[in-house]
Amino acid sequence: TMVDPKNNESSATYFILIGLPGLEEAQFWLAFPLCSLYLIAVLGNLTIIYIVRTEHSLHEPMYIFLCMLSGLDILISTSSMPKMMAIFWFNSTIIQFDACLLQMFAIHSLSGMESTVLLAMAFDRYVAICHPLRHATVLTLPRVTKIGMAAVVRGTALMAPLPIFIKRLPFCHSNILSHSYCLHQDVMKLACADIRVNIIYGLIVIISAIGLDSLLISLSYLLILKTVLGLTREAQAKAFGTCVSHVCAVFIFYVPFIGLSMVHRFGKRHDSLLPIIMANIYLLVPPVLNPIVYGVKTKEIRQRILCLFHVTTPTSDP
């Protein structure tokens, strides 16, 4: 333990992160594919940002929001993966309290920002399909920039109380966390004090951010569906084609997040590898898959990627 158990008001100075319990021998080798996925995520998202930035025809709201999503994906994966690699390769399991707090704040605030950007992308699709004549006037570039700034402010503001709520807690029992990085719901369970304030705060954040955003995204797509069903088949296919990538990104982000939250709320601590694996998936899979989904499903992005690597494509390619 990290503190004297006789002192019930002790504070943490460091925490111990874990790798993959029961797979200590194998985790050294498992780190190689994880590192490869991390590099794919960074390179894939940087490629998206580079293409959109250098191609003036892609300076539209949908692609600017995609750049924001790619930037956040890089930051989210980078906030956890280097330390995770250090755990797997060098058994560097100790993380100082302030470093844990910073990592926790980064992961949660960046996730809130990404949720806001996904909502903005849903609003962009709604205006483009349901009110196409107003799209250029509603989503101007200055307004898109303000939406991006609002996403940063919102994510930061929602997590601003987090350091206060964690620093007020005494830690006098175990200092061993159940993940390879710091999460609020994981750290607060180690406290030897009433954590109801932290639980209520966590629920408020989830409901006001993830809950509200997912509800508004669902509403956007219900309105889009209502409009699309009144179009011709050719127009329906075109409209659905512009939404497929975003729908995939929404599911890629929200499904692991909701699954991890459910495991933390209703699962037993240290009962299996499931929460650890889900936590790793939550932070790594979306950054890996989003560039692939947009690269494959979005014709404009796909063509620029092929040109970037000097691969020709038929003009009739759908």
One Martini backbone bead per residue (centre of mass of N, CA, C, O) as a GRO file, in nm:
protein
  318
    1THR     BB    1   0.102   0.031   0.009
    2MET     BB    2   0.111   0.397   0.025
    3VAL     BB    3  -0.004   0.399   0.319
    4ASP     BB    4  -0.100   0.444   0.635
    5PRO     BB    5  -0.370   0.273   0.768
    6LYS     BB    6  -0.396   0.453   1.038
    7ASN     BB    7  -0.431   0.687   0.828
    8ASN     BB    8  -0.742   0.825   0.720
    9GLU     BB    9  -0.604   1.115   0.590
   10SER     BB   10  -0.459   1.030   0.352
   11SER     BB   11  -0.265   1.089   0.063
   12ALA     BB   12  -0.185   1.066  -0.252
   13THR     BB   13   0.124   1.027  -0.455
   14TYR     BB   14   0.045   0.750  -0.597
   15PHE     BB   15  -0.003   0.515  -0.860
   16ILE     BB   16  -0.104   0.187  -0.987
   17LEU     BB   17  -0.072   0.043  -1.284
   18ILE     BB   18  -0.211  -0.188  -1.514
   19GLY     BB   19  -0.220  -0.426  -1.733
   20LEU     BB   20  -0.256  -0.776  -1.781
   21PRO     BB   21  -0.400  -0.985  -1.595
   22GLY     BB   22  -0.236  -1.299  -1.651
   23LEU     BB   23  -0.043  -1.145  -1.901
   24GLU     BB   24   0.258  -1.063  -1.834
   25GLU     BB   25   0.420  -1.224  -2.053
   26ALA     BB   26   0.245  -1.123  -2.312
   27GLN     BB   27   0.239  -0.800  -2.304
   28PHE     BB   28   0.501  -0.739  -2.453
   29TRP     BB   29   0.385  -0.847  -2.733
   30LEU     BB   30   0.109  -0.689  -2.734
   31ALA     BB   31   0.240  -0.403  -2.770
   32PHE     BB   32   0.300  -0.406  -3.073
   33PRO     BB   33   0.010  -0.389  -3.193
   34LEU     BB   34  -0.066  -0.137  -3.027
   35CYS     BB   35   0.153   0.046  -3.148
   36SER     BB   36   0.061   0.015  -3.441
   37LEU     BB   37  -0.222   0.136  -3.399
   38TYR     BB   38  -0.123   0.411  -3.302
   39LEU     BB   39   0.032   0.485  -3.562
   40ILE     BB   40  -0.212   0.462  -3.749
   41ALA     BB   41  -0.379   0.679  -3.610
   42VAL     BB   42  -0.185   0.916  -3.649
   43LEU     BB   43  -0.139   0.894  -3.958
   44GLY     BB   44  -0.437   0.896  -4.047
   45ASN     BB   45  -0.515   1.174  -3.918
   46LEU     BB   46  -0.292   1.343  -4.051
   47THR     BB   47  -0.387   1.289  -4.339
   48ILE     BB   48  -0.661   1.422  -4.317
   49ILE     BB   49  -0.558   1.703  -4.237
   50TYR     BB   50  -0.375   1.750  -4.484
   51ILE     BB   51  -0.588   1.724  -4.708
   52VAL     BB   52  -0.785   1.945  -4.611
   53ARG     BB   53  -0.576   2.179  -4.598
   54THR     BB   54  -0.464   2.154  -4.915
   55GLU     BB   55  -0.771   2.127  -5.008
   56HIS     BB   56  -0.993   2.369  -5.103
   57SER     BB   57  -1.252   2.191  -5.174
   58LEU     BB   58  -1.252   2.095  -4.845
   59HIS     BB   59  -1.356   2.386  -4.728
   60GLU     BB   60  -1.584   2.244  -4.540
   61PRO     BB   61  -1.764   2.169  -4.272
   62MET     BB   62  -1.735   1.856  -4.278
   63TYR     BB   63  -1.413   1.863  -4.300
   64ILE     BB   64  -1.350   2.041  -4.057
   65PHE     BB   65  -1.477   1.852  -3.849
   66LEU     BB   66  -1.292   1.614  -3.923
   67CYS     BB   67  -1.034   1.752  -3.826
   68MET     BB   68  -1.119   1.776  -3.534
   69LEU     BB   69  -1.155   1.473  -3.489
   70SER     BB   70  -0.860   1.395  -3.556
   71GLY     BB   71  -0.721   1.566  -3.340
   72LEU     BB   72  -0.863   1.430  -3.097
   73ASP     BB   73  -0.769   1.140  -3.155
   74ILE     BB   74  -0.471   1.196  -3.110
   75LEU     BB   75  -0.491   1.304  -2.817
   76ILE     BB   76  -0.632   1.063  -2.683
   77SER     BB   77  -0.419   0.844  -2.753
   78THR     BB   78  -0.168   1.010  -2.634
   79SER     BB   79  -0.274   1.020  -2.328
   80SER     BB   80  -0.214   0.680  -2.302
   81MET     BB   81  -0.015   0.503  -2.480
   82PRO     BB   82   0.276   0.561  -2.378
   83LYS     BB   83   0.225   0.450  -2.089
   84MET     BB   84   0.129   0.170  -2.177
   85MET     BB   85   0.397   0.089  -2.309
   86ALA     BB   86   0.567   0.118  -2.050
   87ILE     BB   87   0.423  -0.108  -1.900
   88PHE     BB   88   0.466  -0.347  -2.104
   89TRP     BB   89   0.791  -0.307  -2.147
   90PHE     BB   90   0.898  -0.164  -1.840
   91ASN     BB   91   0.711  -0.169  -1.584
   92SER     BB   92   0.574   0.136  -1.565
   93THR     BB   93   0.332   0.171  -1.311
   94ILE     BB   94   0.397   0.448  -1.205
   95ILE     BB   95   0.188   0.734  -1.100
   96GLN     BB   96   0.152   1.038  -1.032
   97PHE     BB   97  -0.096   1.220  -0.912
   98ASP     BB   98  -0.079   1.467  -1.109
   99ALA     BB   99  -0.054   1.294  -1.366
  100CYS     BB  100  -0.323   1.149  -1.329
  101LEU     BB  101  -0.498   1.404  -1.331
  102LEU     BB  102  -0.416   1.500  -1.615
  103GLN     BB  103  -0.502   1.247  -1.770
  104MET     BB  104  -0.795   1.249  -1.681
  105PHE     BB  105  -0.868   1.528  -1.791
  106ALA     BB  106  -0.794   1.475  -2.086
  107ILE     BB  107  -0.977   1.235  -2.152
  108HIS     BB  108  -1.254   1.361  -2.067
  109SER     BB  109  -1.244   1.633  -2.225
  110LEU     BB  110  -1.190   1.513  -2.511
  111SER     BB  111  -1.449   1.344  -2.517
  112GLY     BB  112  -1.641   1.586  -2.498
  113MET     BB  113  -1.543   1.722  -2.759
  114GLU     BB  114  -1.609   1.487  -2.954
  115SER     BB  115  -1.912   1.484  -2.901
  116THR     BB  116  -1.960   1.775  -3.007
  117VAL     BB  117  -1.855   1.725  -3.296
  118LEU     BB  118  -2.060   1.503  -3.369
  119LEU     BB  119  -2.300   1.694  -3.338
  120ALA     BB  120  -2.211   1.902  -3.553
  121MET     BB  121  -2.215   1.694  -3.786
  122ALA     BB  122  -2.518   1.634  -3.767
  123PHE     BB  123  -2.610   1.925  -3.821
  124ASP     BB  124  -2.480   1.948  -4.099
  125ARG     BB  125  -2.649   1.717  -4.230
  126TYR     BB  126  -2.925   1.838  -4.172
  127VAL     BB  127  -2.894   2.102  -4.334
  128ALA     BB  128  -2.799   1.974  -4.608
  129ILE     BB  129  -3.073   1.798  -4.642
  130CYS     BB  130  -3.321   1.978  -4.523
  131HIS     BB  131  -3.149   2.278  -4.588
  132PRO     BB  132  -2.966   2.342  -4.856
  133LEU     BB  133  -3.007   2.660  -4.907
  134ARG     BB  134  -2.888   2.728  -4.596
  135HIS     BB  135  -2.603   2.610  -4.549
  136ALA     BB  136  -2.407   2.848  -4.631
  137THR     BB  137  -2.537   3.051  -4.408
  138VAL     BB  138  -2.523   2.880  -4.146
  139LEU     BB  139  -2.226   2.732  -4.228
  140THR     BB  140  -1.987   2.913  -4.175
  141LEU     BB  141  -1.659   2.939  -4.108
  142PRO     BB  142  -1.682   3.114  -3.850
  143ARG     BB  143  -1.898   2.927  -3.719
  144VAL     BB  144  -1.729   2.670  -3.716
  145THR     BB  145  -1.508   2.785  -3.534
  146LYS     BB  146  -1.697   2.844  -3.292
  147ILE     BB  147  -1.780   2.551  -3.248
  148GLY     BB  148  -1.495   2.449  -3.185
  149MET     BB  149  -1.456   2.634  -2.938
  150ALA     BB  150  -1.705   2.531  -2.782
  151ALA     BB  151  -1.600   2.242  -2.747
  152VAL     BB  152  -1.358   2.318  -2.571
  153VAL     BB  153  -1.508   2.471  -2.347
  154ARG     BB  154  -1.703   2.248  -2.265
  155GLY     BB  155  -1.499   2.022  -2.195
  156THR     BB  156  -1.346   2.192  -1.982
  157ALA     BB  157  -1.583   2.281  -1.796
  158LEU     BB  158  -1.687   1.996  -1.714
  159MET     BB  159  -1.379   1.925  -1.589
  160ALA     BB  160  -1.294   2.147  -1.380
  161PRO     BB  161  -1.394   1.995  -1.103
  162LEU     BB  162  -1.225   1.732  -1.091
  163PRO     BB  163  -0.970   1.804  -0.918
  164ILE     BB  164  -1.133   1.880  -0.665
  165PHE     BB  165  -1.285   1.602  -0.622
  166ILE     BB  166  -1.014   1.441  -0.588
  167LYS     BB  167  -0.843   1.611  -0.371
  168ARG     BB  168  -1.062   1.566  -0.133
  169LEU     BB  169  -0.965   1.278  -0.123
  170PRO     BB  170  -0.895   1.003   0.064
  171PHE     BB  171  -0.608   0.766   0.068
  172CYS     BB  172  -0.587   0.441   0.268
  173HIS     BB  173  -0.539   0.196   0.085
  174SER     BB  174  -0.534   0.139  -0.215
  175ASN     BB  175  -0.324   0.217  -0.534
  176ILE     BB  176  -0.471   0.021  -0.738
  177LEU     BB  177  -0.553   0.016  -1.052
  178SER     BB  178  -0.772  -0.120  -1.330
  179HIS     BB  179  -0.574   0.028  -1.533
  180SER     BB  180  -0.351   0.187  -1.781
  181TYR     BB  181  -0.519   0.434  -1.674
  182CYS     BB  182  -0.685   0.731  -1.583
  183LEU     BB  183  -1.000   0.729  -1.408
  184HIS     BB  184  -1.247   0.852  -1.225
  185GLN     BB  185  -1.409   0.581  -1.153
  186ASP     BB  186  -1.143   0.444  -1.048
  187VAL     BB  187  -1.021   0.640  -0.835
  188MET     BB  188  -1.270   0.686  -0.641
  189LYS     BB  189  -1.278   0.379  -0.535
  190LEU     BB  190  -1.012   0.428  -0.341
  191ALA     BB  191  -1.160   0.578  -0.144
  192CYS     BB  192  -1.203   0.663   0.225
  193ALA     BB  193  -1.492   0.795   0.132
  194ASP     BB  194  -1.739   0.986   0.035
  195ILE     BB  195  -1.855   0.958  -0.327
  196ARG     BB  196  -2.126   1.097  -0.409
  197VAL     BB  197  -2.031   1.356  -0.547
  198ASN     BB  198  -1.878   1.210  -0.777
  199ILE     BB  199  -2.118   1.050  -0.887
  200ILE     BB  200  -2.302   1.291  -0.952
  201TYR     BB  201  -2.104   1.436  -1.136
  202GLY     BB  202  -2.074   1.207  -1.344
  203LEU     BB  203  -2.376   1.198  -1.423
  204ILE     BB  204  -2.403   1.490  -1.518
  205VAL     BB  205  -2.195   1.473  -1.744
  206ILE     BB  206  -2.320   1.239  -1.906
  207ILE     BB  207  -2.600   1.370  -1.951
  208SER     BB  208  -2.500   1.665  -2.061
  209ALA     BB  209  -2.332   1.523  -2.288
  210ILE     BB  210  -2.373   1.231  -2.398
  211GLY     BB  211  -2.681   1.221  -2.372
  212LEU     BB  212  -2.756   1.480  -2.528
  213ASP     BB  213  -2.597   1.427  -2.789
  214SER     BB  214  -2.728   1.151  -2.868
  215LEU     BB  215  -3.015   1.266  -2.884
  216LEU     BB  216  -2.961   1.486  -3.105
  217ILE     BB  217  -2.851   1.292  -3.316
  218SER     BB  218  -3.105   1.120  -3.339
  219LEU     BB  219  -3.292   1.353  -3.422
  220SER     BB  220  -3.145   1.431  -3.680
  221TYR     BB  221  -3.188   1.145  -3.821
  222LEU     BB  222  -3.493   1.150  -3.819
  223LEU     BB  223  -3.519   1.405  -3.998
  224ILE     BB  224  -3.355   1.295  -4.233
  225LEU     BB  225  -3.529   1.046  -4.291
  226LYS     BB  226  -3.790   1.200  -4.352
  227THR     BB  227  -3.670   1.351  -4.598
  228VAL     BB  228  -3.547   1.114  -4.771
  229LEU     BB  229  -3.821   0.951  -4.819
  230GLY     BB  230  -3.913   1.199  -5.027
  231LEU     BB  231  -3.715   1.102  -5.231
  232THR     BB  232  -3.541   0.986  -5.461
  233ARG     BB  233  -3.336   0.723  -5.506
  234GLU     BB  234  -3.087   0.881  -5.588
  235ALA     BB  235  -3.104   1.089  -5.355
  236GLN     BB  236  -3.097   0.883  -5.126
  237ALA     BB  237  -2.817   0.763  -5.183
  238LYS     BB  238  -2.663   1.031  -5.153
  239ALA     BB  239  -2.752   1.102  -4.865
  240PHE     BB  240  -2.658   0.840  -4.725
  241GLY     BB  241  -2.358   0.862  -4.818
  242THR     BB  242  -2.300   1.126  -4.633
  243CYS     BB  243  -2.375   0.958  -4.347
  244VAL     BB  244  -2.220   0.691  -4.295
  245SER     BB  245  -1.955   0.787  -4.163
  246HIS     BB  246  -2.087   0.929  -3.918
  247VAL     BB  247  -2.239   0.688  -3.803
  248CYS     BB  248  -1.987   0.522  -3.752
  249ALA     BB  249  -1.848   0.726  -3.559
  250VAL     BB  250  -2.068   0.719  -3.344
  251PHE     BB  251  -2.051   0.416  -3.275
  252ILE     BB  252  -1.742   0.406  -3.216
  253PHE     BB  253  -1.770   0.600  -2.967
  254TYR     BB  254  -2.034   0.519  -2.790
  255VAL     BB  255  -2.024   0.212  -2.737
  256PRO     BB  256  -1.763   0.191  -2.561
  257PHE     BB  257  -1.846   0.407  -2.355
  258ILE     BB  258  -2.107   0.276  -2.251
  259GLY     BB  259  -1.983   0.001  -2.180
  260LEU     BB  260  -1.777   0.108  -1.969
  261SER     BB  261  -1.983   0.244  -1.782
  262MET     BB  262  -2.143  -0.015  -1.715
  263VAL     BB  263  -1.911  -0.176  -1.591
  264HIS     BB  264  -1.850   0.031  -1.361
  265ARG     BB  265  -2.144   0.033  -1.233
  266PHE     BB  266  -2.203  -0.313  -1.244
  267GLY     BB  267  -1.933  -0.420  -1.201
  268LYS     BB  268  -1.666  -0.601  -1.088
  269ARG     BB  269  -1.377  -0.582  -0.937
  270HIS     BB  270  -1.137  -0.778  -1.083
  271ASP     BB  271  -1.305  -1.016  -1.248
  272SER     BB  272  -1.173  -0.918  -1.528
  273LEU     BB  273  -1.063  -0.814  -1.853
  274LEU     BB  274  -1.297  -0.647  -1.974
  275PRO     BB  275  -1.251  -0.350  -1.874
  276ILE     BB  276  -0.964  -0.322  -1.991
  277ILE     BB  277  -1.028  -0.381  -2.287
  278MET     BB  278  -1.246  -0.161  -2.319
  279ALA     BB  279  -1.061   0.079  -2.251
  280ASN     BB  280  -0.864   0.035  -2.488
  281ILE     BB  281  -1.078   0.055  -2.712
  282TYR     BB  282  -1.193   0.337  -2.650
  283LEU     BB  283  -0.897   0.488  -2.714
  284LEU     BB  284  -0.813   0.330  -3.002
  285VAL     BB  285  -1.030   0.258  -3.219
  286PRO     BB  286  -1.142   0.531  -3.319
  287PRO     BB  287  -0.865   0.647  -3.431
  288VAL     BB  288  -0.837   0.410  -3.636
  289LEU     BB  289  -1.126   0.401  -3.788
  290ASN     BB  290  -1.204   0.685  -3.889
  291PRO     BB  291  -1.004   0.714  -4.134
  292ILE     BB  292  -1.102   0.457  -4.277
  293VAL     BB  293  -1.398   0.528  -4.313
  294TYR     BB  294  -1.348   0.804  -4.464
  295GLY     BB  295  -1.158   0.685  -4.684
  296VAL     BB  296  -1.376   0.481  -4.803
  297LYS     BB  297  -1.669   0.648  -4.797
  298THR     BB  298  -1.519   0.912  -4.904
  299LYS     BB  299  -1.452   1.017  -5.209
  300GLU     BB  300  -1.274   1.272  -5.170
  301ILE     BB  301  -1.072   1.140  -4.976
  302ARG     BB  302  -0.993   0.891  -5.142
  303GLN     BB  303  -0.875   1.043  -5.387
  304ARG     BB  304  -0.651   1.198  -5.228
  305ILE     BB  305  -0.504   0.950  -5.121
  306LEU     BB  306  -0.435   0.825  -5.397
  307CYS     BB  307  -0.276   1.073  -5.495
  308LEU     BB  308  -0.066   1.080  -5.265
  309PHE     BB  309   0.020   0.765  -5.365
  310HIS     BB  310   0.001   0.742  -5.680
  311VAL     BB  311  -0.306   0.647  -5.738
  312THR     BB  312  -0.518   0.545  -5.968
  313THR     BB  313  -0.862   0.632  -6.068
  314PRO     BB  314  -1.151   0.597  -6.180
  315THR     BB  315  -1.399   0.824  -6.270
  316SER     BB  316  -1.642   0.604  -6.207
  317ASP     BB  317  -1.604   0.610  -5.920
  318PRO     BB  318  -1.831   0.611  -5.646
   0.00000   0.00000   0.00000
